[in-house]
mmCIF file of N, CA, C and O in Angstrom:
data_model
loop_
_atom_site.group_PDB
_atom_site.id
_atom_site.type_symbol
_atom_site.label_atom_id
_atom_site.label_comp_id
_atom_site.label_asym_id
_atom_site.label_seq_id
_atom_site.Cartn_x
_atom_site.Cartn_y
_atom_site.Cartn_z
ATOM 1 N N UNK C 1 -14.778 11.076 26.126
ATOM 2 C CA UNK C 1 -14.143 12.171 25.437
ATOM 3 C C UNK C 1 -13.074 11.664 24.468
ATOM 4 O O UNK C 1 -12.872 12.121 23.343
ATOM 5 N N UNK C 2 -12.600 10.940 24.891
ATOM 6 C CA UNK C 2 -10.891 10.055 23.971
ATOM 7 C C UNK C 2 -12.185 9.151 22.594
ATOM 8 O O UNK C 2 -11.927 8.986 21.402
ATOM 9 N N UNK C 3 -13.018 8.887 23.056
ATOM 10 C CA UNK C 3 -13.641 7.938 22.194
ATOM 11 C C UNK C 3 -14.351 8.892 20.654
ATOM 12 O O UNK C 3 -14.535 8.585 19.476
ATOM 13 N N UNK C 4 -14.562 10.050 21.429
ATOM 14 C CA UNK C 4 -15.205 10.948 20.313
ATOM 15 C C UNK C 4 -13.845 11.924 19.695
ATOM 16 O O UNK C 4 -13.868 12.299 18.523
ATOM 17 N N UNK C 5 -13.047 12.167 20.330
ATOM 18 C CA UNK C 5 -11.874 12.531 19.621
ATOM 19 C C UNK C 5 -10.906 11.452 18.408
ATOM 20 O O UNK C 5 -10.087 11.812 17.561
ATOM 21 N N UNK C 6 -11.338 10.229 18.710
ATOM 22 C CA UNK C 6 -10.447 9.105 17.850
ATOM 23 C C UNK C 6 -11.455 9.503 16.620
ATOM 24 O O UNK C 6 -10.919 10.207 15.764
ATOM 25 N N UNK C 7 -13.047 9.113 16.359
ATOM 26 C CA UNK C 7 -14.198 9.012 16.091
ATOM 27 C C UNK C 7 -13.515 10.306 15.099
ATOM 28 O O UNK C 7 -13.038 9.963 14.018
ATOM 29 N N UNK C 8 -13.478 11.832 15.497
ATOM 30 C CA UNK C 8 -13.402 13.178 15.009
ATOM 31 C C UNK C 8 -12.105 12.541 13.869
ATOM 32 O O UNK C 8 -12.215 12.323 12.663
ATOM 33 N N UNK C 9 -11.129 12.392 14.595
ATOM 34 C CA UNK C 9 -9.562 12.266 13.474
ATOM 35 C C UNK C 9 -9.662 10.842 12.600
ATOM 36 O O UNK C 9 -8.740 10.581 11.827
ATOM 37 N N UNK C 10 -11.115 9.663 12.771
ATOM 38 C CA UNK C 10 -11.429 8.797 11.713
ATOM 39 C C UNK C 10 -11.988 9.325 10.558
ATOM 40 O O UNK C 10 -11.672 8.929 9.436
ATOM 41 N N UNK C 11 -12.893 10.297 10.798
ATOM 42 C CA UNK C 11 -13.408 11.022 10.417
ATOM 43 C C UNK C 11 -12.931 12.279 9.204
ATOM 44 O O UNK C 11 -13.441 12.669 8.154
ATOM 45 N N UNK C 12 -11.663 12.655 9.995
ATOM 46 C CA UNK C 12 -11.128 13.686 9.021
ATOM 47 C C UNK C 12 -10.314 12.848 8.333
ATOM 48 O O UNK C 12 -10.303 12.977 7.109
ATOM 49 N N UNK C 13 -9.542 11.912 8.897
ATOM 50 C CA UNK C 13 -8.683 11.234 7.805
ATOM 51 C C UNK C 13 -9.733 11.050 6.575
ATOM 52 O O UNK C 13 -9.619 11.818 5.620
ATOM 53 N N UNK C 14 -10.445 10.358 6.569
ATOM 54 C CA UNK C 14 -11.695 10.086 5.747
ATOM 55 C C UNK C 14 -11.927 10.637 4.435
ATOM 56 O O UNK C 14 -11.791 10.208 3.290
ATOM 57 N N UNK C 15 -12.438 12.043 5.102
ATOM 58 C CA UNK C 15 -12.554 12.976 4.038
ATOM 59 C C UNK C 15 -11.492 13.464 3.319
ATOM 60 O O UNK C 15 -11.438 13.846 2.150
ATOM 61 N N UNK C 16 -10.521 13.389 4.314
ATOM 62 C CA UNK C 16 -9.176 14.335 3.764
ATOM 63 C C UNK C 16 -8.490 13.267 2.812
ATOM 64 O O UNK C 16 -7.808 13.735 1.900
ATOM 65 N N UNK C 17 -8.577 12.058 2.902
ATOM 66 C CA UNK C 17 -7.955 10.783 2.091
ATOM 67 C C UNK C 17 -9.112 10.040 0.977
ATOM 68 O O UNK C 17 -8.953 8.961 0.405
ATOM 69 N N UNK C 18 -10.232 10.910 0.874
ATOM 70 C CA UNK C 18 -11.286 10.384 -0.042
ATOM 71 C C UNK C 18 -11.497 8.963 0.223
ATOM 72 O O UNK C 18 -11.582 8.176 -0.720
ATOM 73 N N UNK C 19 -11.598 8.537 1.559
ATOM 74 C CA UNK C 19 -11.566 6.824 2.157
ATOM 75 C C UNK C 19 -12.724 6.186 2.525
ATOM 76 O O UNK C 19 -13.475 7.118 2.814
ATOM 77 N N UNK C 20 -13.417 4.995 2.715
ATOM 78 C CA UNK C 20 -14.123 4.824 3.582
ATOM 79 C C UNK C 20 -13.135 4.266 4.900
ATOM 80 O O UNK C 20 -13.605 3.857 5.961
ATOM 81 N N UNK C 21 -11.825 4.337 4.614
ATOM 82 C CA UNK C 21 -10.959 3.458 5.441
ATOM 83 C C UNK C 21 -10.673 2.040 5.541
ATOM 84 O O UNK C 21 -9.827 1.426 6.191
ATOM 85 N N UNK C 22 -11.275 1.795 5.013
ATOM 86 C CA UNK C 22 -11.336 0.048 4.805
ATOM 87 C C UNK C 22 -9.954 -0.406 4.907
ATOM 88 O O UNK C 22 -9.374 -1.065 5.771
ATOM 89 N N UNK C 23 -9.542 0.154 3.718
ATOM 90 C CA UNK C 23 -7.568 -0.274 4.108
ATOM 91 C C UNK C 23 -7.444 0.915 4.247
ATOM 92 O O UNK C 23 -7.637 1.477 3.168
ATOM 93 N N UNK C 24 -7.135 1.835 5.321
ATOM 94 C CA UNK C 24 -6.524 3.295 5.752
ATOM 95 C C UNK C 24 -5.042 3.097 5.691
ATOM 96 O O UNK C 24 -4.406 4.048 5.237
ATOM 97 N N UNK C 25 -4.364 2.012 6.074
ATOM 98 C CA UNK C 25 -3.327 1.562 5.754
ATOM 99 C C UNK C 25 -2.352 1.858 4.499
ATOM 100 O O UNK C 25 -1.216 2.331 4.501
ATOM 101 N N UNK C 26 -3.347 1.329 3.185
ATOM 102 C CA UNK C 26 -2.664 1.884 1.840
ATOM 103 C C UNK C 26 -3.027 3.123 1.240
ATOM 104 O O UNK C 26 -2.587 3.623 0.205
ATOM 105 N N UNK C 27 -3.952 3.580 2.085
ATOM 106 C CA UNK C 27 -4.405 5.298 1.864
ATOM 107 C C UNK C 27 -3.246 5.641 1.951
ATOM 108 O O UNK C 27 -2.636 6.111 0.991
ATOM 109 N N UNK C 28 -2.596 5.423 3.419
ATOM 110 C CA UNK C 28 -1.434 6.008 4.112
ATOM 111 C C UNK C 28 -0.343 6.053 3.375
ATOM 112 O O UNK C 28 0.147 7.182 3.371
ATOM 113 N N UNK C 29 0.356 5.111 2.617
ATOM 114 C CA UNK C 29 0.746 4.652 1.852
ATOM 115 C C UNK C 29 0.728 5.244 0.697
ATOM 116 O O UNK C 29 1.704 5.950 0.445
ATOM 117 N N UNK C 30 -0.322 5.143 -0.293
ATOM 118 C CA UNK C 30 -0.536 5.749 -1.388
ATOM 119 C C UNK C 30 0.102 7.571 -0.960
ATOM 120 O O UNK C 30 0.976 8.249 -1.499
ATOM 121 N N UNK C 31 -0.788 7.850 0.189
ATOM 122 C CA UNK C 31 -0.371 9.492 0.105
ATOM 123 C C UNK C 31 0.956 9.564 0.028
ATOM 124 O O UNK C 31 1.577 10.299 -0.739
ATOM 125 N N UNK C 32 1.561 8.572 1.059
ATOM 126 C CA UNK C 32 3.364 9.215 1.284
ATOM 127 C C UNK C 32 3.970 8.897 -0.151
ATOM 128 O O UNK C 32 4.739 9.760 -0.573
ATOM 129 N N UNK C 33 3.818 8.141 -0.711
ATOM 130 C CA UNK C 33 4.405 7.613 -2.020
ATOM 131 C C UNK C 33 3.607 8.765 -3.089
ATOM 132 O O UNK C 33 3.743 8.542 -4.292
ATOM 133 N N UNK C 34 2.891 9.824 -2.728
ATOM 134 C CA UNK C 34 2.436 10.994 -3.667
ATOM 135 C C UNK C 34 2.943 12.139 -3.344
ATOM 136 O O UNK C 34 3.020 13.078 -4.136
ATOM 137 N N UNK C 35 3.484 12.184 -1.712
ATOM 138 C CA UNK C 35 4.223 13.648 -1.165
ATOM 139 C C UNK C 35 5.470 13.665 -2.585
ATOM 140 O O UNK C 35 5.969 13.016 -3.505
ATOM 141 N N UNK C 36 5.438 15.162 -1.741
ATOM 142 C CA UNK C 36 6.513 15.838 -2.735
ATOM 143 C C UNK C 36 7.901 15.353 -2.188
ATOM 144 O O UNK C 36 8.799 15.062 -2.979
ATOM 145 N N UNK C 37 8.074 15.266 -0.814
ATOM 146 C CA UNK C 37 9.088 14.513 -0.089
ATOM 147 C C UNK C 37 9.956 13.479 -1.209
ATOM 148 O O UNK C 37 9.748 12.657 -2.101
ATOM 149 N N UNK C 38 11.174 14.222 -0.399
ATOM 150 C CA UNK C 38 12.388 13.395 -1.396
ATOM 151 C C UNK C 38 12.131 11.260 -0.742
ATOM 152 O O UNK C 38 12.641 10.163 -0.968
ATOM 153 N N UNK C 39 11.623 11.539 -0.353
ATOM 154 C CA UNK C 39 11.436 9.981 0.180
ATOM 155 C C UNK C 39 10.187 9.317 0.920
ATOM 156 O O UNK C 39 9.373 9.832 1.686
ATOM 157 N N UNK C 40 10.295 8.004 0.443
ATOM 158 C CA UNK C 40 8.980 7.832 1.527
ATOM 159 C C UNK C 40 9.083 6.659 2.403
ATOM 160 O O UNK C 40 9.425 5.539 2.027
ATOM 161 N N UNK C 41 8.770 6.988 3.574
ATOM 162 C CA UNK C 41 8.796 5.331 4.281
ATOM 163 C C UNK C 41 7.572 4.481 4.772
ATOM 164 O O UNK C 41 6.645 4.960 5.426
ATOM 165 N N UNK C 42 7.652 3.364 4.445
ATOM 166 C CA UNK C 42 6.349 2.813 4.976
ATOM 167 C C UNK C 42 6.992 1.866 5.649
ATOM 168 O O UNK C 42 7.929 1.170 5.258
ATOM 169 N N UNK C 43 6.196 1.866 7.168
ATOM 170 C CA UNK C 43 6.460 0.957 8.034
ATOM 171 C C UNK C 43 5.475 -0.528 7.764
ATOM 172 O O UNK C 43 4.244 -0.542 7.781
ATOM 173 N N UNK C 44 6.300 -1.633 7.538
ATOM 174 C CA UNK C 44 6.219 -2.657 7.175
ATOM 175 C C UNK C 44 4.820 -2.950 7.895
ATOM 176 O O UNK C 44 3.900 -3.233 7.128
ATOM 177 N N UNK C 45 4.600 -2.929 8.955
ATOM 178 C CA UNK C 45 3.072 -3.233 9.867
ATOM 179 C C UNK C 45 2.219 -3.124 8.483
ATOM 180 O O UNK C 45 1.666 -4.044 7.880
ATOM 181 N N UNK C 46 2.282 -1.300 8.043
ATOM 182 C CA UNK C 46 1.521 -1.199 7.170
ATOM 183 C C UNK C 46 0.781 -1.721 6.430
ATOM 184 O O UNK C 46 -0.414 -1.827 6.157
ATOM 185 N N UNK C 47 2.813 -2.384 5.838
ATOM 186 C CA UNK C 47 2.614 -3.299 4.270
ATOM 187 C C UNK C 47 1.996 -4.498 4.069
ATOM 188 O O UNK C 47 1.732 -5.171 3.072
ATOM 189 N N UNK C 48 1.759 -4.657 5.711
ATOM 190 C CA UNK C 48 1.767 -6.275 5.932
ATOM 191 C C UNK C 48 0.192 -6.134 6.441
ATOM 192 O O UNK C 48 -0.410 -7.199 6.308
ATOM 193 N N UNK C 49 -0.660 -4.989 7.029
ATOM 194 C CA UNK C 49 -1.774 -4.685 7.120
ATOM 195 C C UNK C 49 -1.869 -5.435 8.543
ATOM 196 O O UNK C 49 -2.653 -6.296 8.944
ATOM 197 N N UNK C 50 -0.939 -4.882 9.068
ATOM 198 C CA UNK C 50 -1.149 -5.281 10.968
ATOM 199 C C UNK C 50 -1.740 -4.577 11.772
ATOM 200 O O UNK C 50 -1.653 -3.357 11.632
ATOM 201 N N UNK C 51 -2.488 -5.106 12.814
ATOM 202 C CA UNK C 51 -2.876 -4.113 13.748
ATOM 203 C C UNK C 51 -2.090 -3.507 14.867
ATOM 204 O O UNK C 51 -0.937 -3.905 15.035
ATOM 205 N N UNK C 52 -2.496 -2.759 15.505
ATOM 206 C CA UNK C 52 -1.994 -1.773 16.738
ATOM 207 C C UNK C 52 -0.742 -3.209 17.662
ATOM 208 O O UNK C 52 0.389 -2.969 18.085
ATOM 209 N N UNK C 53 -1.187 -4.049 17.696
ATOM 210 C CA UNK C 53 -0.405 -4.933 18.536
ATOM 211 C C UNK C 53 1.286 -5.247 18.069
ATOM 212 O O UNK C 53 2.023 -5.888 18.818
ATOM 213 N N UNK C 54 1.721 -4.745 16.846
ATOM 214 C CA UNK C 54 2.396 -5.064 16.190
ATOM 215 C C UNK C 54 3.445 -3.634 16.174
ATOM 216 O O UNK C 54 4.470 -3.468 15.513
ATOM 217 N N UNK C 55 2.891 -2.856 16.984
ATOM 218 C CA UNK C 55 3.861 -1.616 17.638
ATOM 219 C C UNK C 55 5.316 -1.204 17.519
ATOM 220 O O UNK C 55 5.723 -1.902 18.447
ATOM 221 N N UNK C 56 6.244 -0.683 17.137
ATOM 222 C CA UNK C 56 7.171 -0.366 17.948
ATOM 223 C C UNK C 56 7.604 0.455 19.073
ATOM 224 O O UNK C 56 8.392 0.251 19.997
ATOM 225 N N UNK C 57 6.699 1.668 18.658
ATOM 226 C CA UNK C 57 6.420 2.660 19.756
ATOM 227 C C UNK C 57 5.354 2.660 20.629
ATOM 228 O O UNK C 57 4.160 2.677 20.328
ATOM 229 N N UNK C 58 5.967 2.634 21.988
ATOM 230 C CA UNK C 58 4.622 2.430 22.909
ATOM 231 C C UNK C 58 4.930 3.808 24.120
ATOM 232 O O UNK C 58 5.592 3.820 25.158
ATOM 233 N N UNK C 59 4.085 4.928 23.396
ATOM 234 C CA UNK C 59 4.213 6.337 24.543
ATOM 235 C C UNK C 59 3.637 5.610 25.648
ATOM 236 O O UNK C 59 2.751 4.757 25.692
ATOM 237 N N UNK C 60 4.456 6.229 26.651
ATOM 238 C CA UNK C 60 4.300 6.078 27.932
ATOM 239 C C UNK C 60 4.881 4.739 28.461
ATOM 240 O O UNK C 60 4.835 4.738 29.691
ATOM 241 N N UNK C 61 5.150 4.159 28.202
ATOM 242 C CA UNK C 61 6.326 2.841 28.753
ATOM 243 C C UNK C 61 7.182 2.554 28.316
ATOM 244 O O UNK C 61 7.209 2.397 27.096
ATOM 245 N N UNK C 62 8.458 2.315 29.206
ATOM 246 C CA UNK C 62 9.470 2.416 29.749
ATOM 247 C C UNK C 62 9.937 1.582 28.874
ATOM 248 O O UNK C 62 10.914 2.034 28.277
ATOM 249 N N UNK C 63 9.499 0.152 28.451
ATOM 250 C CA UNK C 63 10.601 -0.803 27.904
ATOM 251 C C UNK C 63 9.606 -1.454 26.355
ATOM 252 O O UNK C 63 8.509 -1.130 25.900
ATOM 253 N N UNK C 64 10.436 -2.276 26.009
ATOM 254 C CA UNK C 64 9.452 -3.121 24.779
ATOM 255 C C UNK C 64 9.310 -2.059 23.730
ATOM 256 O O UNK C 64 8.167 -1.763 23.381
ATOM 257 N N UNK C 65 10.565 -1.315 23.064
ATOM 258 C CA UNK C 65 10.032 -0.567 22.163
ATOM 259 C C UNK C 65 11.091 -1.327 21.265
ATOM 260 O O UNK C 65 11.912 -2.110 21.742
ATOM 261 N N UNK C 66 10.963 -0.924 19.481
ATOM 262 C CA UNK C 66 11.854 -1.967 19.026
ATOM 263 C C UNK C 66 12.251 -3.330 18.792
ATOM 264 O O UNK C 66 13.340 -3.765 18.418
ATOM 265 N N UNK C 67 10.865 -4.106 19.160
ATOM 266 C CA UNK C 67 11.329 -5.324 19.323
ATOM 267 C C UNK C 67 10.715 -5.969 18.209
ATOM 268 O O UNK C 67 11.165 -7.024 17.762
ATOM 269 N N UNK C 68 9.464 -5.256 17.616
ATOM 270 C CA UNK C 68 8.846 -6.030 16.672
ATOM 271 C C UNK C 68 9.791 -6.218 15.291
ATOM 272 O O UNK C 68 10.370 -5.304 14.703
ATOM 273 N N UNK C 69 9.793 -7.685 14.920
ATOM 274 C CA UNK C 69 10.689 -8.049 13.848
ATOM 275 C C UNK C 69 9.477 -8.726 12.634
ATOM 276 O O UNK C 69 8.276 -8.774 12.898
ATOM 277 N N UNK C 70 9.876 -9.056 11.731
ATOM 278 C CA UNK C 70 8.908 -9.284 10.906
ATOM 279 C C UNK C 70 10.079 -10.449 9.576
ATOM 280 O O UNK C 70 11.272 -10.157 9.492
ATOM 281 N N UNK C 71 9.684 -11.279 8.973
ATOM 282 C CA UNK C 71 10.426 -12.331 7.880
ATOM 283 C C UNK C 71 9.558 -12.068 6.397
ATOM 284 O O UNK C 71 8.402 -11.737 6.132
ATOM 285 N N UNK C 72 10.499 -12.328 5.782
ATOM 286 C CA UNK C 72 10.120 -11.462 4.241
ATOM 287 C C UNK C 72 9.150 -12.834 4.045
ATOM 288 O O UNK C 72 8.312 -12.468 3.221
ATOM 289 N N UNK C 73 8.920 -13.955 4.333
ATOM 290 C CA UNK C 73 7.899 -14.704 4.173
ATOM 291 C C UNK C 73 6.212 -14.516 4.349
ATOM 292 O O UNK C 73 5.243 -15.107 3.874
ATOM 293 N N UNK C 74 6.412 -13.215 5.418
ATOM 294 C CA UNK C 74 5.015 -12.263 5.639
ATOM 295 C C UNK C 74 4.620 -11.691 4.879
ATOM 296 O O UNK C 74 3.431 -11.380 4.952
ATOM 297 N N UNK C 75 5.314 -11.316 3.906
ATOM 298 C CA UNK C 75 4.969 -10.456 2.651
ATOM 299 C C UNK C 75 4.465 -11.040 1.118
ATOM 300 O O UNK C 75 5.143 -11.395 0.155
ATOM 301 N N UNK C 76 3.543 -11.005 1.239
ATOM 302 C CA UNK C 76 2.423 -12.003 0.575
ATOM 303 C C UNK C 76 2.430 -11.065 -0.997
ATOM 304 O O UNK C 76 2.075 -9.888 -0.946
ATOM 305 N N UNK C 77 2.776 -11.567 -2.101
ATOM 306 C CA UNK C 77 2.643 -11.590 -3.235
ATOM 307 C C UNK C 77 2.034 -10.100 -4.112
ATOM 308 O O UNK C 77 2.574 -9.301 -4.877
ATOM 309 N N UNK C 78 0.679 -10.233 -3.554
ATOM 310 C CA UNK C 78 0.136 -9.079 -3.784
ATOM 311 C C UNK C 78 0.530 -8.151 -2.922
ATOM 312 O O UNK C 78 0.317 -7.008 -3.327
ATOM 313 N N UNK C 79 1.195 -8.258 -1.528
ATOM 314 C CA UNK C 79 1.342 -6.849 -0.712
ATOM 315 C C UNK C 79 2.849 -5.946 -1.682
ATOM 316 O O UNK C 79 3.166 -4.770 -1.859
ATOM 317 N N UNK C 80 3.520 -7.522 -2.168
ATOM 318 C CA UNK C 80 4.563 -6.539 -2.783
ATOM 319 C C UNK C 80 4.182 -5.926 -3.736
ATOM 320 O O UNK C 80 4.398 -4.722 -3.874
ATOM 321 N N UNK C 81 3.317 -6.896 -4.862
ATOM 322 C CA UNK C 81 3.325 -6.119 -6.059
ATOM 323 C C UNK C 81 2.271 -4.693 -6.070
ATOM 324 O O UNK C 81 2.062 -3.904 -6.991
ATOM 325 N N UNK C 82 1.696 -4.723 -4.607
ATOM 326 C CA UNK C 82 0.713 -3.518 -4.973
ATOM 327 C C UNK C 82 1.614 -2.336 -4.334
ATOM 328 O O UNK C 82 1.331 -1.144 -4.461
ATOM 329 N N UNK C 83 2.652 -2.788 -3.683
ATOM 330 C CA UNK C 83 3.762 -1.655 -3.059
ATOM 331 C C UNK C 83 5.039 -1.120 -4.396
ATOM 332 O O UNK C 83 5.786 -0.142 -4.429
ATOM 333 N N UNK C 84 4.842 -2.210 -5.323
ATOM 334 C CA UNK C 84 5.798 -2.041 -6.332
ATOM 335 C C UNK C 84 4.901 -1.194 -7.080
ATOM 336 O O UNK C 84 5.335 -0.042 -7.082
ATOM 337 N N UNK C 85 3.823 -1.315 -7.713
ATOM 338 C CA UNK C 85 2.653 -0.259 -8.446
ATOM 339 C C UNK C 85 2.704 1.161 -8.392
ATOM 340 O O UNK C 85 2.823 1.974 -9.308
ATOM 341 N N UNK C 86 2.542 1.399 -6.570
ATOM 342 C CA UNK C 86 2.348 2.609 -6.407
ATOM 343 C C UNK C 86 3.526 3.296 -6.071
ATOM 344 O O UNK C 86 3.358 4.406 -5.567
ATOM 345 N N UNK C 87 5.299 2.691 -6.315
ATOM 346 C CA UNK C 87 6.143 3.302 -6.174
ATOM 347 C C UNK C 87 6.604 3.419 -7.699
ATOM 348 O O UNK C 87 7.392 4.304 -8.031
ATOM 349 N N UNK C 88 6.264 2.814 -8.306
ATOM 350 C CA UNK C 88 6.271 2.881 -9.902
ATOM 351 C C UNK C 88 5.669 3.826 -10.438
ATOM 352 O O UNK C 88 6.276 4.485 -11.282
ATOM 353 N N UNK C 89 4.136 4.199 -10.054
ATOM 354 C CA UNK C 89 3.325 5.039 -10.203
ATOM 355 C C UNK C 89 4.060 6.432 -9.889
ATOM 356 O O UNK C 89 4.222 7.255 -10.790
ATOM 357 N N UNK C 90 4.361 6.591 -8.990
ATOM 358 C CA UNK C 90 4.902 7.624 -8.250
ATOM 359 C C UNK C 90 6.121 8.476 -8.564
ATOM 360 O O UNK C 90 6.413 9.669 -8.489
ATOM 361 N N UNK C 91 6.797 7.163 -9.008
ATOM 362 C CA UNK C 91 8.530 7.181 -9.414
ATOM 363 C C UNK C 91 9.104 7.562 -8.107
ATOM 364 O O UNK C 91 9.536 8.677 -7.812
ATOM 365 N N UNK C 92 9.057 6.404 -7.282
ATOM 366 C CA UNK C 92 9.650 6.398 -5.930
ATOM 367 C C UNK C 92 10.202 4.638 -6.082
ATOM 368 O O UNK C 92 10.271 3.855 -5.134
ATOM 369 N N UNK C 93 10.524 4.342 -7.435
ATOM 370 C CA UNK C 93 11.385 2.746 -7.999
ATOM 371 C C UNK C 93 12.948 3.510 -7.986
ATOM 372 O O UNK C 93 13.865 2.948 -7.388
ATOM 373 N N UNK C 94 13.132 4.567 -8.549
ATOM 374 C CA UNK C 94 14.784 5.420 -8.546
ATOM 375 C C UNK C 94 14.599 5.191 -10.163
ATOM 376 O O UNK C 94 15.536 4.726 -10.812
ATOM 377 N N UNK C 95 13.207 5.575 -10.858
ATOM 378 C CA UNK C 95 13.542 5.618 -12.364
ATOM 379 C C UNK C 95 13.457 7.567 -12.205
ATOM 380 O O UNK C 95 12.922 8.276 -11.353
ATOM 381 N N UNK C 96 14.131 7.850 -13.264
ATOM 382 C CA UNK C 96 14.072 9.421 -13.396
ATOM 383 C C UNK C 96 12.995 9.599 -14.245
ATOM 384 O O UNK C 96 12.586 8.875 -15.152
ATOM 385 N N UNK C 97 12.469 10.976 -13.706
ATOM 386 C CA UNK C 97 11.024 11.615 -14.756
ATOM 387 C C UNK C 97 11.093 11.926 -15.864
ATOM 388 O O UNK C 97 12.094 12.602 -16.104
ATOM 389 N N UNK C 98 10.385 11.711 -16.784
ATOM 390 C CA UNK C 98 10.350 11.603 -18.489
ATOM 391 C C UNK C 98 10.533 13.184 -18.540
ATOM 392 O O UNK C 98 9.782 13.963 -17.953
ATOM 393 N N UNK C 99 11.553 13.536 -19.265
ATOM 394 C CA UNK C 99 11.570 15.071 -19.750
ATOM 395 C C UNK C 99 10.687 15.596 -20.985
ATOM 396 O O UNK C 99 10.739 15.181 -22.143
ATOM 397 N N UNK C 100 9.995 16.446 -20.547
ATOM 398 C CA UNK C 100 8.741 16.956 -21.179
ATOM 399 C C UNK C 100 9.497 18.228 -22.130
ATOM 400 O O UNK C 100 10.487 18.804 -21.679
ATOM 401 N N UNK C 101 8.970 18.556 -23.358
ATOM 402 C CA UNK C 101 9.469 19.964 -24.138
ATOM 403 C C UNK C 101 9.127 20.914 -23.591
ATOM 404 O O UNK C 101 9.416 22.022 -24.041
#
């Protein structure tokens, strides 16, 4: 049942993010950096294209939350400049929007 419910919400992300998922990661990404939201955050795992093991939050146990740390040496060239693109794109750099007539 848990296996066909993950399967269902791969699924809708999918469609709902025009994805095959391949990187669902910078889907994720791309969308928050398109919300209308005064801000966006991307958790570095993301940026860095980590898997589930790389956690901070772990529902249901008690300890080990918070611990994952990460060195700007992980952040590989293209992860920045394609994070710089789509906040540029976006105007989520802190440039103000071109005033239109």
């Amino acid at each position: 049942m848990v296996g066909q419910g993950i399967a269902h919400e791969r699924q809708h992300a999918g469609e709902y993010l025009r994805t095959d998922g391949r990187e669902i990661h910078w889907d994720l990404i791309r969308t928050a950096c398109a919300s209308v939201g005064d801000m966006a955050i991307h958790p570095m795992q993301d940026v860095l294209g980590l898997g589930g093991e790389h956690r901070m939050n772990f529902p249901g146990k008690s300890e080990g939350y918070w611990e994952w740390r990460f060195t700007w040496d992980q952040v590989t060239p293209a992860q920045a400049e394609r994070l710089n693109a789509l906040c540029k794109l976006y105007r989520r750099d802190g440039t103000a929007p071109q005033q239109r007539c």
